[in-house]
PDB file of C-alpha atoms and ligand atoms in Angstrom:
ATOM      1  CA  UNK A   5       8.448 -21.626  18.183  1.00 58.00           C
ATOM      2  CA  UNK A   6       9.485 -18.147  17.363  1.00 68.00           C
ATOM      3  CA  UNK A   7       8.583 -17.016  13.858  1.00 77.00           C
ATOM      4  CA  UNK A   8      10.428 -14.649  11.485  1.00 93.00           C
ATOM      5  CA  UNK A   9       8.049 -12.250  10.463  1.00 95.00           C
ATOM      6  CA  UNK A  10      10.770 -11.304   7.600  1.00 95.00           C
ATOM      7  CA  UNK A  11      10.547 -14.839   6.272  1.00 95.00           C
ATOM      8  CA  UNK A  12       6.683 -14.467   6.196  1.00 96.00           C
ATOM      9  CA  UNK A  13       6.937 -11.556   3.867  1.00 97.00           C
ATOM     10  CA  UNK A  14       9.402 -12.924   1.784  1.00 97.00           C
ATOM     11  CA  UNK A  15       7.305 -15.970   1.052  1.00 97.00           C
ATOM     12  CA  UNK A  16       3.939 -14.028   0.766  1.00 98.00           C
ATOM     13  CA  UNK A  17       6.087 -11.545  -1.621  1.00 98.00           C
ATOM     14  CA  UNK A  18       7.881 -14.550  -3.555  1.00 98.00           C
ATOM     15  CA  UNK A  19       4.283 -16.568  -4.085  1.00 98.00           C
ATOM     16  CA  UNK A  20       2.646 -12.972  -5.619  1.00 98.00           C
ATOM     17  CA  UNK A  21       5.674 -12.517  -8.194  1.00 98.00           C
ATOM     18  CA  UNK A  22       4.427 -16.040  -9.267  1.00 98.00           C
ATOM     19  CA  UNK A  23       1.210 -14.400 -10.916  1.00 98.00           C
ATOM     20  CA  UNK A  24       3.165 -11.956 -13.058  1.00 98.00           C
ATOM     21  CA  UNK A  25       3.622 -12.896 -16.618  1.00 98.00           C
ATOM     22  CA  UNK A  26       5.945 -12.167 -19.667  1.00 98.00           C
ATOM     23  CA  UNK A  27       4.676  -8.555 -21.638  1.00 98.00           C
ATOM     24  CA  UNK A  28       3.038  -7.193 -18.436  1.00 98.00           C
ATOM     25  CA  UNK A  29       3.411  -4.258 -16.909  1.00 98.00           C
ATOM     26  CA  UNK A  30       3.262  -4.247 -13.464  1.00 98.00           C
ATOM     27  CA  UNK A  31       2.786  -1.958 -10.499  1.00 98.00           C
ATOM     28  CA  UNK A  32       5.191  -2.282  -7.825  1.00 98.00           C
ATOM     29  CA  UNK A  33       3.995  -1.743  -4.435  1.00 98.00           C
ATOM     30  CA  UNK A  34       6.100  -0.023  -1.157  1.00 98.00           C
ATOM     31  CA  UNK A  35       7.300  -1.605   2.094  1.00 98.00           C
ATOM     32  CA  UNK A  36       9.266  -4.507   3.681  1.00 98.00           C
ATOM     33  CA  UNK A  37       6.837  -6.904   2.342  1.00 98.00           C
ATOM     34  CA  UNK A  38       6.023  -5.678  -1.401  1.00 98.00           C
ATOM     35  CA  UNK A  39      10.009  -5.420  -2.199  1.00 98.00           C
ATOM     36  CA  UNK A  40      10.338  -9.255  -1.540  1.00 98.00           C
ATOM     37  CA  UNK A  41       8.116  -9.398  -5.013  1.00 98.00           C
ATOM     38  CA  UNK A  42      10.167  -6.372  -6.614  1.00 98.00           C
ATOM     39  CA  UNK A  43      13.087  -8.578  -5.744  1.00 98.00           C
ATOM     40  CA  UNK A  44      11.924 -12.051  -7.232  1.00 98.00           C
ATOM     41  CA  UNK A  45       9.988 -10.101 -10.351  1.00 98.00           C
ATOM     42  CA  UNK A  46      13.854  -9.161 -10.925  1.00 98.00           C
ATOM     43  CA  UNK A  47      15.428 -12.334 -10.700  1.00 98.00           C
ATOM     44  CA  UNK A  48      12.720 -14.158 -12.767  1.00 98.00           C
ATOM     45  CA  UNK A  49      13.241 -11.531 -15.146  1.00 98.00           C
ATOM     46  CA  UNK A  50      17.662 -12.190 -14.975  1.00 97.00           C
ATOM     47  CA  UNK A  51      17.100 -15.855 -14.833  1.00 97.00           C
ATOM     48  CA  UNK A  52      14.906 -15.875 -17.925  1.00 97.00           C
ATOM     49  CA  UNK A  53      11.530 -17.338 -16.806  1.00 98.00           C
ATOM     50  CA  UNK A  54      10.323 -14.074 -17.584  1.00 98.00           C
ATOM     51  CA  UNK A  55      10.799 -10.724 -20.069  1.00 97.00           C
ATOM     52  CA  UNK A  56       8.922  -7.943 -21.065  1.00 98.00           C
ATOM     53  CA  UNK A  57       8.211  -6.860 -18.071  1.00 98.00           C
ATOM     54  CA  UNK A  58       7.971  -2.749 -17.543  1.00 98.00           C
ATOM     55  CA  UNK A  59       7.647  -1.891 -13.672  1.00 98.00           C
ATOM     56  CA  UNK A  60       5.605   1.318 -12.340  1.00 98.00           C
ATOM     57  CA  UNK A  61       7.130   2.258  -9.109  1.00 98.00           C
ATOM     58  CA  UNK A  62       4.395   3.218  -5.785  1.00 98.00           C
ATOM     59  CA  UNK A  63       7.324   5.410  -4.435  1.00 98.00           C
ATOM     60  CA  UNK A  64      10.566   6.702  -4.657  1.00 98.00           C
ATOM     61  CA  UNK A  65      11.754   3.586  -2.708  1.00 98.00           C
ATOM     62  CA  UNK A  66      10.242   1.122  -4.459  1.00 98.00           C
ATOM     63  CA  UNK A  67      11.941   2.975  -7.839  1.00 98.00           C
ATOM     64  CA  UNK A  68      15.233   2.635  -6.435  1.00 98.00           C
ATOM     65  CA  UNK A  69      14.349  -1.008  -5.684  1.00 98.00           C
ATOM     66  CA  UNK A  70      13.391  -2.193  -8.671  1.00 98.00           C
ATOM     67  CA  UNK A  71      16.183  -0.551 -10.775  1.00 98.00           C
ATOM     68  CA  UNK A  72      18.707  -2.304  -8.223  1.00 98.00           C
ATOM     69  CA  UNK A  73      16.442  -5.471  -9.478  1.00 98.00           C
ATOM     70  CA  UNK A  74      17.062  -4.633 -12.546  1.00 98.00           C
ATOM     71  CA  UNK A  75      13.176  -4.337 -13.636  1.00 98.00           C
ATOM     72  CA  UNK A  76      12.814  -1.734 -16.267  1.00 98.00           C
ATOM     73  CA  UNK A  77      10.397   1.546 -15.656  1.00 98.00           C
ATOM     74  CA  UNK A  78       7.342   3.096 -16.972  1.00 98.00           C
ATOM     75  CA  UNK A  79       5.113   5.515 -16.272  1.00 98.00           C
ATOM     76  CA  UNK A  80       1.505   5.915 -16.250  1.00 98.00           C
ATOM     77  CA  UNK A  81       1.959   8.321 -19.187  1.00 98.00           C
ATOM     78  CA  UNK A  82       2.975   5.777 -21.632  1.00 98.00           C
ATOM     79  CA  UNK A  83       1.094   2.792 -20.019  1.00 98.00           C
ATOM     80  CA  UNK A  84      -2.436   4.101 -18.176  1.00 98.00           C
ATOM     81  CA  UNK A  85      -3.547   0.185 -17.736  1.00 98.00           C
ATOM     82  CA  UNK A  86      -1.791  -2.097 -15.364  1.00 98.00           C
ATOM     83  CA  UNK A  87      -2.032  -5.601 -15.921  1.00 98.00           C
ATOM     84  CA  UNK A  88      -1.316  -6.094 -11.856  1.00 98.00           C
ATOM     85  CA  UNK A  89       0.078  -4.549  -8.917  1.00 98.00           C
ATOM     86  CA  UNK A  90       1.585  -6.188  -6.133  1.00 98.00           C
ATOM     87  CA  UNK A  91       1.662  -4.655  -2.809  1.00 98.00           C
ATOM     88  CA  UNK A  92       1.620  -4.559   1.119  1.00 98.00           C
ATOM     89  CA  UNK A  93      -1.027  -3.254   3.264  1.00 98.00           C
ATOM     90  CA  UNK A  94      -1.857  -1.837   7.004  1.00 98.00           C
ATOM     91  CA  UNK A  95      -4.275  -4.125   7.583  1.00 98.00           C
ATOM     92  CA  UNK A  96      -7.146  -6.539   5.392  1.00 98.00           C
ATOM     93  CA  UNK A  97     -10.197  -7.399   6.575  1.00 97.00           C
ATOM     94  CA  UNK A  98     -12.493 -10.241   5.178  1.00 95.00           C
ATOM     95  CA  UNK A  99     -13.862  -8.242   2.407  1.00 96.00           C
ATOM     96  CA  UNK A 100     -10.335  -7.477   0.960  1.00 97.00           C
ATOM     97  CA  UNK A 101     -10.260  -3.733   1.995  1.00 98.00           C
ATOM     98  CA  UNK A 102      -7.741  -2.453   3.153  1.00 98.00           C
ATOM     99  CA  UNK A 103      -5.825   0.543   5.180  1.00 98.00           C
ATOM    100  CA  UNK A 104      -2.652   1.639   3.625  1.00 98.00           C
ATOM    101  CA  UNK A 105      -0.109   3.582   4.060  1.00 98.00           C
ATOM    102  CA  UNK A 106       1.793   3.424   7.176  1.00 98.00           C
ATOM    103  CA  UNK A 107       4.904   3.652   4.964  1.00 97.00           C
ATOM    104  CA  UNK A 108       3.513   6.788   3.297  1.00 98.00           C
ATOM    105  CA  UNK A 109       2.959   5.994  -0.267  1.00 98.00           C
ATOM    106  CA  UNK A 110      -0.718   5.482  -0.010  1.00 98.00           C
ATOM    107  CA  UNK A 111      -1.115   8.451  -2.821  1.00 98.00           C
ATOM    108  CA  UNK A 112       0.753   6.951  -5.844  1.00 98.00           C
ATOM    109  CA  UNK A 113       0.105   3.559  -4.502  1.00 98.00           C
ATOM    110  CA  UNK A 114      -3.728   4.265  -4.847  1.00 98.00           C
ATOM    111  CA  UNK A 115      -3.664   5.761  -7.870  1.00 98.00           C
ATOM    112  CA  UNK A 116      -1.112   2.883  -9.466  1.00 98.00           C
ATOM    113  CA  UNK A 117      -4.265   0.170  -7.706  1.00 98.00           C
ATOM    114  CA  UNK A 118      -6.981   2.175  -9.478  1.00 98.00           C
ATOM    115  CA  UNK A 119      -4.891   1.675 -12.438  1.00 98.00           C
ATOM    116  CA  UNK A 120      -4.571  -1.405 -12.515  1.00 98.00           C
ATOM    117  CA  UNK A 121      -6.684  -4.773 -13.556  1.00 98.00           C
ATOM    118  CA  UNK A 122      -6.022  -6.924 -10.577  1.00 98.00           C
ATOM    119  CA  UNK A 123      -4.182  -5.949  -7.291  1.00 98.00           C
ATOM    120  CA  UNK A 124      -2.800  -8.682  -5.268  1.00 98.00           C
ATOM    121  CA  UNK A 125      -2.170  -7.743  -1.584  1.00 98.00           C
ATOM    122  CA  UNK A 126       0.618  -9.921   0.331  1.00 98.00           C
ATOM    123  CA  UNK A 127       1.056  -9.431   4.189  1.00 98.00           C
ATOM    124  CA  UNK A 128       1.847 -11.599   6.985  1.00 96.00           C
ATOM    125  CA  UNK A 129      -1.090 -12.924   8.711  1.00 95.00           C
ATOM    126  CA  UNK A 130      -1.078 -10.242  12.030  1.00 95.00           C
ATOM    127  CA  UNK A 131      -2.668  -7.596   9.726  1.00 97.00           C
ATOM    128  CA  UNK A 132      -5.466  -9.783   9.016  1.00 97.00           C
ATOM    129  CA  UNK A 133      -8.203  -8.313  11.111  1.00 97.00           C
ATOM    130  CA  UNK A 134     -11.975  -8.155  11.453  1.00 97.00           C
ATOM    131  CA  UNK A 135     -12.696  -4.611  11.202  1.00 97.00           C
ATOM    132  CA  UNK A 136     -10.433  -1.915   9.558  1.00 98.00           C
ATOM    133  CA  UNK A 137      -8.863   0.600  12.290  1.00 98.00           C
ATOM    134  CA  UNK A 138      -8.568  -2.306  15.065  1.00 97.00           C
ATOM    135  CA  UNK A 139      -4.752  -2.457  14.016  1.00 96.00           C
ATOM    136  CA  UNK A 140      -3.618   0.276  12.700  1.00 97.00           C
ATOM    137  CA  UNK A 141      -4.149   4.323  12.280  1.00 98.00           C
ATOM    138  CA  UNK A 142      -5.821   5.488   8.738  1.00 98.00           C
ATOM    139  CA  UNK A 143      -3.362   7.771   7.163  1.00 98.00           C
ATOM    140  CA  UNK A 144      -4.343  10.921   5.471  1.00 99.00           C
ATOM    141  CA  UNK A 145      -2.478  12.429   3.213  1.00 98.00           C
ATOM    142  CA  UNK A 146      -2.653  16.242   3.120  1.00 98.00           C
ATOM    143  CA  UNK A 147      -1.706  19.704   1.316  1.00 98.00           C
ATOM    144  CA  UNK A 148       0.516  21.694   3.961  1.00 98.00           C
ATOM    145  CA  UNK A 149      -1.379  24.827   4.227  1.00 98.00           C
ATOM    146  CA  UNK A 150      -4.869  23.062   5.038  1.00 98.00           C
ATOM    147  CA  UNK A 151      -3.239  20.728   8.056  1.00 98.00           C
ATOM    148  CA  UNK A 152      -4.785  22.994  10.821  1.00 98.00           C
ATOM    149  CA  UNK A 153      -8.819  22.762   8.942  1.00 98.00           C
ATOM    150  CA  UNK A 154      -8.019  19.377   7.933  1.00 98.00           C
ATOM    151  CA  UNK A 155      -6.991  18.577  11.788  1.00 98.00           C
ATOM    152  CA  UNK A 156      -9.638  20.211  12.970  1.00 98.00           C
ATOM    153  CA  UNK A 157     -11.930  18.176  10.704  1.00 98.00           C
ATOM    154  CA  UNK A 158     -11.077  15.076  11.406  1.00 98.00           C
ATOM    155  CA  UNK A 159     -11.051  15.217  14.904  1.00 98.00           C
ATOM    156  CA  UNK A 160     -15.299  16.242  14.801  1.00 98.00           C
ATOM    157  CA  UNK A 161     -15.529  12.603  12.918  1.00 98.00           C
ATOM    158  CA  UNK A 162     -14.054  10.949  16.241  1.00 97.00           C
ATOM    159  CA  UNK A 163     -10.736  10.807  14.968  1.00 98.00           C
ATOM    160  CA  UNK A 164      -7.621  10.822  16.904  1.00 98.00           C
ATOM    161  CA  UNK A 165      -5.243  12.761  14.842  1.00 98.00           C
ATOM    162  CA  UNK A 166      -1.577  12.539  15.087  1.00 98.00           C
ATOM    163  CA  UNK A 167       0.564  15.064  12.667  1.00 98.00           C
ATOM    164  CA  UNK A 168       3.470  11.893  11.582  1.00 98.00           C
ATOM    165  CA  UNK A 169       6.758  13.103  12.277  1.00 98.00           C
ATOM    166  CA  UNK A 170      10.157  12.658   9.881  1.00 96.00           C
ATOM    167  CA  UNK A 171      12.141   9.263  10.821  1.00 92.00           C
ATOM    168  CA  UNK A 172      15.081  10.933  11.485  1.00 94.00           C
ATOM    169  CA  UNK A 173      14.543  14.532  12.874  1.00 93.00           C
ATOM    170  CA  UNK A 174      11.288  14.173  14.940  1.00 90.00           C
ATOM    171  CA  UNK A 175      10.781  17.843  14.859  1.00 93.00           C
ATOM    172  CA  UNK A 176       9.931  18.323  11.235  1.00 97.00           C
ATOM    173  CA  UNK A 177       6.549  16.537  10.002  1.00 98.00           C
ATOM    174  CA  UNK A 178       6.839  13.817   7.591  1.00 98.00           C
ATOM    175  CA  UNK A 179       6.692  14.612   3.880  1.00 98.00           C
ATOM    176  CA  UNK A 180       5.689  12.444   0.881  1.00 98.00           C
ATOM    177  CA  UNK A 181       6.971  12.052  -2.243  1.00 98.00           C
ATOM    178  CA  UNK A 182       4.751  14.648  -3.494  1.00 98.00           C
ATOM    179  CA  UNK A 183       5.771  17.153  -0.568  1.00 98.00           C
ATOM    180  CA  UNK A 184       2.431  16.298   1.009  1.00 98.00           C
ATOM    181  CA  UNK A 185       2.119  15.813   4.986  1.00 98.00           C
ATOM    182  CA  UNK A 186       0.236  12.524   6.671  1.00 98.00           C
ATOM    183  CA  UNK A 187      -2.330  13.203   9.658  1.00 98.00           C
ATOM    184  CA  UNK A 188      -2.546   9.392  11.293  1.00 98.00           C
ATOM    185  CA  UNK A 189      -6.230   9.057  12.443  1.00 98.00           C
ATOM    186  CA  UNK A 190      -7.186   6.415  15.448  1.00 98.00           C
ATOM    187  CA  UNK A 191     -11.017   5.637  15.452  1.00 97.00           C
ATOM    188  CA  UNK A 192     -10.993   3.968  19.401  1.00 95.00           C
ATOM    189  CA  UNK A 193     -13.776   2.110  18.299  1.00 95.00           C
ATOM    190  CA  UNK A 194     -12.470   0.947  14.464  1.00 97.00           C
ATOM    191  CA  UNK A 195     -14.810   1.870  11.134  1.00 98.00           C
ATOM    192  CA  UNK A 196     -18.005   1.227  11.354  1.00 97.00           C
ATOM    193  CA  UNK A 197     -18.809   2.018   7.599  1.00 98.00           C
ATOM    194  CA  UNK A 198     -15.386   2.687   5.657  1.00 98.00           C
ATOM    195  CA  UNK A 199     -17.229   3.525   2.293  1.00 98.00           C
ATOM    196  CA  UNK A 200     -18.892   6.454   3.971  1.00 98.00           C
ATOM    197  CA  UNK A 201     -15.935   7.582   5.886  1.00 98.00           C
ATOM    198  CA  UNK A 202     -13.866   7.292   2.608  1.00 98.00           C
ATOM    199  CA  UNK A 203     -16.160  10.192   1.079  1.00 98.00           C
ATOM    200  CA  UNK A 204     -16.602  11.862   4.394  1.00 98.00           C
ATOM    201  CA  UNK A 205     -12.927  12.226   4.248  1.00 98.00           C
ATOM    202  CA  UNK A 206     -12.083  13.112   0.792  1.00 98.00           C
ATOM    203  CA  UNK A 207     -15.091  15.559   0.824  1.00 98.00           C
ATOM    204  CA  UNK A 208     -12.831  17.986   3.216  1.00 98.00           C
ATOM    205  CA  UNK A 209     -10.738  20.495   0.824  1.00 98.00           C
ATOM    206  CA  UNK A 210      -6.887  19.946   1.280  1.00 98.00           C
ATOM    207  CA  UNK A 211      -7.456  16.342   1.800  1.00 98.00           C
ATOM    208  CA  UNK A 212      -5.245  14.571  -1.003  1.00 98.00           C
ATOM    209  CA  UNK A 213      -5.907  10.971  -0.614  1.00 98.00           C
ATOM    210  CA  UNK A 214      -6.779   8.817   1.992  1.00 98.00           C
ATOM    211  CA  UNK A 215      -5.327   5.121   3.345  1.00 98.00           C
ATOM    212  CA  UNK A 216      -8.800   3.078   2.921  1.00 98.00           C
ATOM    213  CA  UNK A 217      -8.398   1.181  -0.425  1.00 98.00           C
ATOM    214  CA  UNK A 218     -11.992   0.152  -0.907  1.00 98.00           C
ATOM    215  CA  UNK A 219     -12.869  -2.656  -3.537  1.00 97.00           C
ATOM    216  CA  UNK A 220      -9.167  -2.244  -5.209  1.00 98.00           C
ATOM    217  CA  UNK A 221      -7.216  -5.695  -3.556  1.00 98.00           C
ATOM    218  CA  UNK A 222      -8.850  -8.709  -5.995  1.00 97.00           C
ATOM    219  CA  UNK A 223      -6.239 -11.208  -3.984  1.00 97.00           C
ATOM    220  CA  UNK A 224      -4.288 -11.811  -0.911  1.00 98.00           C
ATOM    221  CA  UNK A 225      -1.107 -14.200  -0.244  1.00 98.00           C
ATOM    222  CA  UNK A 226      -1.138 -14.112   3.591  1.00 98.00           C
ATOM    223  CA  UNK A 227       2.029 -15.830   4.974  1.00 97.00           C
ATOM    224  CA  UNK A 228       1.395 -17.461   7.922  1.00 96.00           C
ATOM    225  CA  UNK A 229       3.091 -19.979  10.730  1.00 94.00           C
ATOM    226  CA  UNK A 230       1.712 -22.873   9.026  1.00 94.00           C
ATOM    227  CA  UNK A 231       1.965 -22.186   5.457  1.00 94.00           C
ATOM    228  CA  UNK A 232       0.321 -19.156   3.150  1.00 97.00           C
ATOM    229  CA  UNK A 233      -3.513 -18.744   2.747  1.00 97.00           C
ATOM    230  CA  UNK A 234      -5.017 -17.354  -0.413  1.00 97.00           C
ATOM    231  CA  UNK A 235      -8.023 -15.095   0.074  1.00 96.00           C
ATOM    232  CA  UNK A 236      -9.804 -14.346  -3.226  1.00 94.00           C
ATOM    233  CA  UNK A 237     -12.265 -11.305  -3.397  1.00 85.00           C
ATOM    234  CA  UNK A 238     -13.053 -12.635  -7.507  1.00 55.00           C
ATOM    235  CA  UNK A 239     -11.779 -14.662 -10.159  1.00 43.00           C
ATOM    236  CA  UNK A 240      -7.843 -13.863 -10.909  1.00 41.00           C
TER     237      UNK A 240
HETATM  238  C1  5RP B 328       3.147   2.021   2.213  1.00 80.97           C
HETATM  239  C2  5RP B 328       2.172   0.938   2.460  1.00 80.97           C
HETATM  240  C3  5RP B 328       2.714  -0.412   2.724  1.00 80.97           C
HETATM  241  O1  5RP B 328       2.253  -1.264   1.738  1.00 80.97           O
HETATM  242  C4  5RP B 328       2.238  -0.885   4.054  1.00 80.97           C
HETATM  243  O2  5RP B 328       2.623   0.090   5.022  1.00 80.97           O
HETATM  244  C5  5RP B 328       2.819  -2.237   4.422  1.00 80.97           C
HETATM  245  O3  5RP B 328       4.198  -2.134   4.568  1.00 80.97           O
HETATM  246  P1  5RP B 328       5.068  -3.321   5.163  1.00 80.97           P
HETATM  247  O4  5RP B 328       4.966  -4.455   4.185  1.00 80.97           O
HETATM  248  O5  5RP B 328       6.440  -2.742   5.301  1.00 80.97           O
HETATM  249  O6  5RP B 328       4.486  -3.676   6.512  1.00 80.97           O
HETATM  250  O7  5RP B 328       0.984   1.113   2.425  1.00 80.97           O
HETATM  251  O8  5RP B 328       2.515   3.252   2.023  1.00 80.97           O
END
């Protein structure tokens, strides 16, 4: 049987949009799987089952998105309090942490999680994993002029650092939404103990952010073959 991994993150992303309510305001998260729940938080919101609903956008993307879904926009200025964020992830291991940002958001999206009450992760069930940095690189998201100390740096914590390149013309380096560059790091051996690379990391000057969302994620709607699983972390 083959299996349509778009399908999976269109039901994971459907069942999430289920949890918002009329008068919230909601965090949208980045990525093929988060704008299936950008996209049904829009047609609830056409249809009538819901209203009130104000949007904060993760990314540029995701902004676009959810005007094209018709979701009206806030900011954090005029709303500092999320009632819930939905969004993808890297990979999720048992404990609900997570790596993000392979689609390089992971600054605004961690700041829109920290903002917000509960955070519901959906993903298809391959990024489920064990340990965190089995799957997929940790991105780190850093100020231009520090990339050479920053490099350095995390390459003496065992990292194996890769400078992520633009989509479209490989020769210039990636940039964020907030002109910011992303060093990918592969630990061969996964983390160990994310909570003290997480300040290991961050403790490095011209480090902005990094991908490990630690204690953030207090739900996951993981699509798989057989139906979706709901992993709780607490009450939601
Ligand atoms: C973007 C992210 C995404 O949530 C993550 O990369 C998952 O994306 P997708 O659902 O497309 O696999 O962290 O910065």
């Amino acid at each position: 049987m083959t299996v349509d991994i778009a399908e999976l993150k269109k039901l994971a992303g459907e069942r999430a949009a289920e949890w918002v309510e009329s008068g919230m305001v909601v965090g949208l998260g980045t990525g093929s799987t988060a704008v299936y729940a950008t996209r049904a938080i829009g047609q609830r919101l056409q249809d009538g089952r819901l209203h009130h609903i104000l949007g904060i956008p993760t990314s540029e993307q995701t902004a676009r998105q959810a005007q094209e879904a018709g979701i009206p926009l806030t900011t954090l200025d005029d709303h500092p309090i999320i009632d819930l964020t939905i969004d993808g992830a890297d990979e999720i291991d048992p404990h609900l942490n997570l790596i993000k940002g392979l689609g390089g958001a992971l600054l605004r999206e961690k700041i829109v999680a920290a903002a917000s009450r509960r955070m519901i992760v959906v993903s298809d069930a391959r990024k489920v994993i064990a340990k965190l940095g089995t799957l997929a690189p940790l991105p780190v998201e850093v100020i231009p002029f520090a990339r050479r100390p920053v490099y350095d740096y995390l390459t003496s914590l065992g990292a194996q650092v890769t400078l992520r390149r633009d989509r479209e013309l490989e020769q210039r380096p990636f940039l964020t939404d907030e002109g910011n560059i992303i060093l990918d790091c592969t630990f061969p051996q996964g983390i160990d103990d994310p909570a003290t690379l997480a300040q290991t990391i961050i403790a490095q000057p011209g480090v902005v952010e990094h991908g490990l969302f630690l204690n953030l994620a207090t739900l996951a709607v993981i699509a798989t073959p057989d139906g979706l699983q709901i992993l709780k972390r607490s009450e939601i």
